[in-house]
CSV table of C-alpha atoms in Angstrom, one decimal:
chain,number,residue,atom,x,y,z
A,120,UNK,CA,108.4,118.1,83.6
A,121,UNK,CA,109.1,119.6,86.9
A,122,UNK,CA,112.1,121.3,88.0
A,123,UNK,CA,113.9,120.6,91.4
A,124,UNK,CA,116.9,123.0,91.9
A,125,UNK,CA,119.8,121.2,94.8
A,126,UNK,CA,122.2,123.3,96.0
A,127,UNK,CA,125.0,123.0,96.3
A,128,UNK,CA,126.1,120.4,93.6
A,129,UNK,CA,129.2,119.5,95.4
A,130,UNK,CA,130.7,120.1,98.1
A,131,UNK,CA,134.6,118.9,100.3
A,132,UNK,CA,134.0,119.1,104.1
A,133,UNK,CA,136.0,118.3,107.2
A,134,UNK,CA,134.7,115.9,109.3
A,135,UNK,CA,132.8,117.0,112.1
A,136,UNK,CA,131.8,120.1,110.7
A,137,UNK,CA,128.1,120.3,108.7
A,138,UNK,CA,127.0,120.8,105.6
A,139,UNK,CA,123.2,121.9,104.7
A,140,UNK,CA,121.6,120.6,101.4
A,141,UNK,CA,118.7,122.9,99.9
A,142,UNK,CA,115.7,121.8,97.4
A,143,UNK,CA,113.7,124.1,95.7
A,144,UNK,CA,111.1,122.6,93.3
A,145,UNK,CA,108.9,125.0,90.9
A,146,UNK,CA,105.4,124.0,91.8
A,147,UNK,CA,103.9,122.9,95.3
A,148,UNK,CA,104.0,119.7,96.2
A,149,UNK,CA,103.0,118.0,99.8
A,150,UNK,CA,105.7,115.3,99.7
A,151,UNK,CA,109.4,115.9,99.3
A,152,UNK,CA,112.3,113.2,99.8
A,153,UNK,CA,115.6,112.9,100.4
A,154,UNK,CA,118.0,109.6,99.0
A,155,UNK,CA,121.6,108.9,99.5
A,156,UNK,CA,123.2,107.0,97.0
A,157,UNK,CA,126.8,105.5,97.7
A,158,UNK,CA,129.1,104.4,94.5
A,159,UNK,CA,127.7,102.2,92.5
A,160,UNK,CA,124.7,101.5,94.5
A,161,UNK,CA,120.8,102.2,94.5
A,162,UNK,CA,119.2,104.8,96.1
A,163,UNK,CA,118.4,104.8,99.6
A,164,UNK,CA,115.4,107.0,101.0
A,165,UNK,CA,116.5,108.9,103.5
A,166,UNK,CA,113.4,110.4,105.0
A,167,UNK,CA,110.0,111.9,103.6
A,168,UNK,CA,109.8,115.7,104.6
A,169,UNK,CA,105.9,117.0,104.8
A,170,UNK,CA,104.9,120.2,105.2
A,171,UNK,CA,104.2,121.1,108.4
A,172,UNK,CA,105.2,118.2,110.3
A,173,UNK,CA,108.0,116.4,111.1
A,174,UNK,CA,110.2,114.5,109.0
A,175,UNK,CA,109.4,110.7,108.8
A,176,UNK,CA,113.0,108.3,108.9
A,177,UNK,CA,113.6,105.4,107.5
A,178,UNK,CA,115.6,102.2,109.7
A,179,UNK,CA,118.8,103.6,109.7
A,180,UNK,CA,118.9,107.4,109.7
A,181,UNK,CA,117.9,109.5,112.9
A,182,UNK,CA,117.2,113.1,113.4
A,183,UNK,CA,119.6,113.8,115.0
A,184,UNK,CA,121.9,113.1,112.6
A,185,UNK,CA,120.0,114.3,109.0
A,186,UNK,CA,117.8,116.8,110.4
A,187,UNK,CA,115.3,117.8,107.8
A,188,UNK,CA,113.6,121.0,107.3
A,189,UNK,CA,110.4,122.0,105.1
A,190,UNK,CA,109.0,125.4,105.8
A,191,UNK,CA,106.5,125.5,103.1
A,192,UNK,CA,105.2,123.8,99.4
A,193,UNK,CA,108.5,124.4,97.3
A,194,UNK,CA,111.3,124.0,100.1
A,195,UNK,CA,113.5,121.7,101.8
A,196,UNK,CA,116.6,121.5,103.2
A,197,UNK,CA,118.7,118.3,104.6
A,198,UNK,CA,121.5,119.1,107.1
A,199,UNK,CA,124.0,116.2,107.4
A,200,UNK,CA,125.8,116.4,110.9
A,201,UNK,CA,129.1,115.8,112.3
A,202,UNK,CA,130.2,114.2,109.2
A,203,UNK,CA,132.0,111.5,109.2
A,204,UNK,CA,134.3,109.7,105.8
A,205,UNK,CA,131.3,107.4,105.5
A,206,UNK,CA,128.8,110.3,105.1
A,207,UNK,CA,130.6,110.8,101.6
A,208,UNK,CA,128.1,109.8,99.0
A,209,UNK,CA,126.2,111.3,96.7
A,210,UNK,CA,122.5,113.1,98.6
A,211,UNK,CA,119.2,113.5,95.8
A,212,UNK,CA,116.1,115.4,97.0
A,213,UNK,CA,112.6,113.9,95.8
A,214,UNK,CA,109.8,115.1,94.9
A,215,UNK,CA,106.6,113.9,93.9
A,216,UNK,CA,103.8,114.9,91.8
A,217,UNK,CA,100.8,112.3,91.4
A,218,UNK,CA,102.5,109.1,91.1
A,219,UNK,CA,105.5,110.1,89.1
A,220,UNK,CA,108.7,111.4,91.4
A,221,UNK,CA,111.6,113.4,90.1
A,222,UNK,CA,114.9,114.1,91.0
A,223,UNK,CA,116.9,117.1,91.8
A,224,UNK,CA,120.5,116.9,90.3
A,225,UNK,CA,122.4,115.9,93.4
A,226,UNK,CA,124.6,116.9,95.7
A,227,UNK,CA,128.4,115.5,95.8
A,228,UNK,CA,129.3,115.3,99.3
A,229,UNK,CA,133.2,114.6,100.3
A,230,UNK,CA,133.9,114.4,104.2
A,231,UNK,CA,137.7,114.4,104.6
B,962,UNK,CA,114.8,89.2,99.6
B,963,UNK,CA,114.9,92.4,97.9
B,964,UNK,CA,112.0,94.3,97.2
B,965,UNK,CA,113.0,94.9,93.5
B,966,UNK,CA,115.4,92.6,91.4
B,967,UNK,CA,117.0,93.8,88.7
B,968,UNK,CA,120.4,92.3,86.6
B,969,UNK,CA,123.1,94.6,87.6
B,970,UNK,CA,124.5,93.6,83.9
B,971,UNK,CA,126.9,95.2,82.5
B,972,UNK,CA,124.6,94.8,79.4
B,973,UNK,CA,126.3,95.5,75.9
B,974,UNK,CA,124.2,96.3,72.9
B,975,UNK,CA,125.6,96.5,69.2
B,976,UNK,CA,124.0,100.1,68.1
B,977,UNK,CA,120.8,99.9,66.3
B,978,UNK,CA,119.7,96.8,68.1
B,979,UNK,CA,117.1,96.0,71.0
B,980,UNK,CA,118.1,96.2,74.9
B,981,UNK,CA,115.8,94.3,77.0
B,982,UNK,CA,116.0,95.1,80.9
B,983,UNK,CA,114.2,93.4,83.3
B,984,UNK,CA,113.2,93.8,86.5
B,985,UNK,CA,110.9,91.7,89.0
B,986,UNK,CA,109.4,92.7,92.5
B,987,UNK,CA,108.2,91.2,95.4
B,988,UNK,CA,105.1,92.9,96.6
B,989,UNK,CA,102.4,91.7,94.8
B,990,UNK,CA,100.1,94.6,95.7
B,991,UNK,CA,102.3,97.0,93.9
B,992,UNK,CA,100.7,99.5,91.4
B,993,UNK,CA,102.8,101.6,90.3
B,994,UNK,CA,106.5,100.8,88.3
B,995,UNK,CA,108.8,103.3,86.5
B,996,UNK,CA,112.4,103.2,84.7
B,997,UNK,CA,114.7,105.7,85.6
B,998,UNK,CA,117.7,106.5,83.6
B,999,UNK,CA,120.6,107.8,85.4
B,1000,UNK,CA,124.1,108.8,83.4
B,1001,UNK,CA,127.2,108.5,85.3
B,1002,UNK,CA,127.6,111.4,87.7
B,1003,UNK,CA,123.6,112.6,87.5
B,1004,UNK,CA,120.7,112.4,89.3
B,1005,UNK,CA,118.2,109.8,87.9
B,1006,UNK,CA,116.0,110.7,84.9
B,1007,UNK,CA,112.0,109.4,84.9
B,1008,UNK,CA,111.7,108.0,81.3
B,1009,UNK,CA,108.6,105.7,81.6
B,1010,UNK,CA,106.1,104.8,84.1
B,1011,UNK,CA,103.3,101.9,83.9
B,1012,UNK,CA,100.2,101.2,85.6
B,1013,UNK,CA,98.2,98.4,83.7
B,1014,UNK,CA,99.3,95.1,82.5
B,1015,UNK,CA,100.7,95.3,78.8
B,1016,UNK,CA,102.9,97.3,76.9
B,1017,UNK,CA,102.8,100.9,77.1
B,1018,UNK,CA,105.3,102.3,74.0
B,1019,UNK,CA,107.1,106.0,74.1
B,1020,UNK,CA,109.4,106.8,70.9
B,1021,UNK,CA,112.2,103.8,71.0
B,1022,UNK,CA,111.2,102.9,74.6
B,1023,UNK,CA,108.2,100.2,75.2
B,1024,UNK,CA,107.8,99.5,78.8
B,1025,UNK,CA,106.0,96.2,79.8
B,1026,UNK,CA,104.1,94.9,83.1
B,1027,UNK,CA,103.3,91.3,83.8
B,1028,UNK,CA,101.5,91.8,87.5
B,1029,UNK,CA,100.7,88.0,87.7
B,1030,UNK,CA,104.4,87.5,87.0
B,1031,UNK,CA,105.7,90.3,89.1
B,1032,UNK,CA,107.6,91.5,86.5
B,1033,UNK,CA,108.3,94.7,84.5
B,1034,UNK,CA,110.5,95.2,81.4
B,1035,UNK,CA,112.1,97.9,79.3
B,1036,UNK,CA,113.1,97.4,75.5
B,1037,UNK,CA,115.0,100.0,74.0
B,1038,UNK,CA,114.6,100.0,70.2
B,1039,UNK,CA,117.3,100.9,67.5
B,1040,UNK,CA,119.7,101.4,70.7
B,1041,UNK,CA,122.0,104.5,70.6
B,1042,UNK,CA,125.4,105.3,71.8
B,1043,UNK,CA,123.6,107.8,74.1
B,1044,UNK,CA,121.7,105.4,75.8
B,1045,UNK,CA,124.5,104.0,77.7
B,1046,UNK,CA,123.5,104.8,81.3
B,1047,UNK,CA,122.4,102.8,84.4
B,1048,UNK,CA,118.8,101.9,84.3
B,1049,UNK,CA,117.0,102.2,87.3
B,1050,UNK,CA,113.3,100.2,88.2
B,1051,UNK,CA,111.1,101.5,91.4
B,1052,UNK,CA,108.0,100.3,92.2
B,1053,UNK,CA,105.3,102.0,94.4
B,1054,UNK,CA,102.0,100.7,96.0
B,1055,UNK,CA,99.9,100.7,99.0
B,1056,UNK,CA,101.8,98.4,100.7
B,1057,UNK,CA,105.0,100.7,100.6
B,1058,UNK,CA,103.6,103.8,101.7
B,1059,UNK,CA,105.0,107.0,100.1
B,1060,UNK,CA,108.2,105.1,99.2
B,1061,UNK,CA,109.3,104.3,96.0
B,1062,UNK,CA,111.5,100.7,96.3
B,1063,UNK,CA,114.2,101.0,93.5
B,1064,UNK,CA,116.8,97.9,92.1
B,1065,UNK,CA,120.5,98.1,91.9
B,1066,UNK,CA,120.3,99.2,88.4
B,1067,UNK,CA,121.0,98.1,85.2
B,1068,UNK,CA,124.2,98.9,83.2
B,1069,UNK,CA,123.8,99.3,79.7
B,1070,UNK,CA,126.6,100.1,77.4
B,1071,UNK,CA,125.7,100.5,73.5
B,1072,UNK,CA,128.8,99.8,71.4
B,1073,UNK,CA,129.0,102.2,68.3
């Protein structure tokens, strides 16, 4: 199966600083996502990064906030932005080869 | 109502015995359905995926699709210790874009 690589795994911030998230996957692929999952809940999609274009949102989550970068076929990153306590959760990046999607390992986020 | 339905459990299985997780779905138009497995503190795990009514069978794992029912199933056979996780159902289709819609997950805890 493919290989997504997060970075970093975990990760204690103060609030109002940033933290940026990176994805690296082993083989090209055109779409790349990124969830947040909070305790004990489902996964929520984020936004759905394309190469070469910008960064489609779902209700909820704004640019300005999780700005998104994907400079090529194996990349991503996911900045989250003046973080707040609620911004603790647990981020996945997404990616997706013919029908079947696959995980990266996650990144534990803390905002204290 | 939710997109996808699924028993949050907990679910407890004796060891060597049959765990039956279910999941249903409202878009009717949906094609694609996959289990994830995800283990307390990872990432989730892609363990089957379905495309055609029926049973579709991998080692102890038989997935099952009932489209007229909007329904999709998971049995675990001879359930292990190790299989305690959260099991995860996401559907895909045309009407949902590039998104995969996942439940709440279902707890499964196999008793030695």
């Amino acid at each position: 199966s493919a290989v997504i690589s997060q970075k970093p795994s975990r990760d204690i911030c103060q609030r109002g600083t940033s933290l940026t998230i990176q994805c690296q996957v082993d083989s090209q692929v055109t779409m790349m996502f990124w969830y947040r999952q909070q305790p004990g809940q489902s996964l929520t999609l984020i936004a759905t990064a394309n190469q070469g274009s910008e960064a489609t949102y779902e209700s909820g989550f704004v640019i300005d906030k999780f700005p998104i970068s994907r400079p090529n076929l194996t990349f991503s990153t996911l900045t989250v932005s003046n973080m707040s306590p609620e911004d603790s959760s647990i981020y996945l990046c997404s990616a997706r080869w013919g029908l079947e999607a696959f995980f990266g390992q996650g990144t534990r986020l803390t905002v204290v | 109502q939710k997109e996808v339905e699924q028993n949050s459990g907990p679910l407890s299985v004796p060891e060597g015995a049959i765990a039956s997780l279910n999941c249903t779905y409202s878009d009717r138009g949906s094609q694609s359905f996959f289990w994830y497995r995800q283990y307390s503190g990872k990432s989730p795990e892609l363990i089957m995926s379905i495309y055609s009514n029926g049973d579709k069978e991998d080692g102890r794992f038989t997935a099952q699709l009932n489209k007229a029912s909007q329904y999709v199933s998971l049995l675990i056979r001879d359930s292990q210790p190790s299989d305690s996780a959260t099991y995860l159902c996401a559907v895909n289709g045309p009407n949902t874009g590039n998104q995969f819609y996942f439940g709440t997950g279902t707890s499964l805890t196999v008793i030695p």
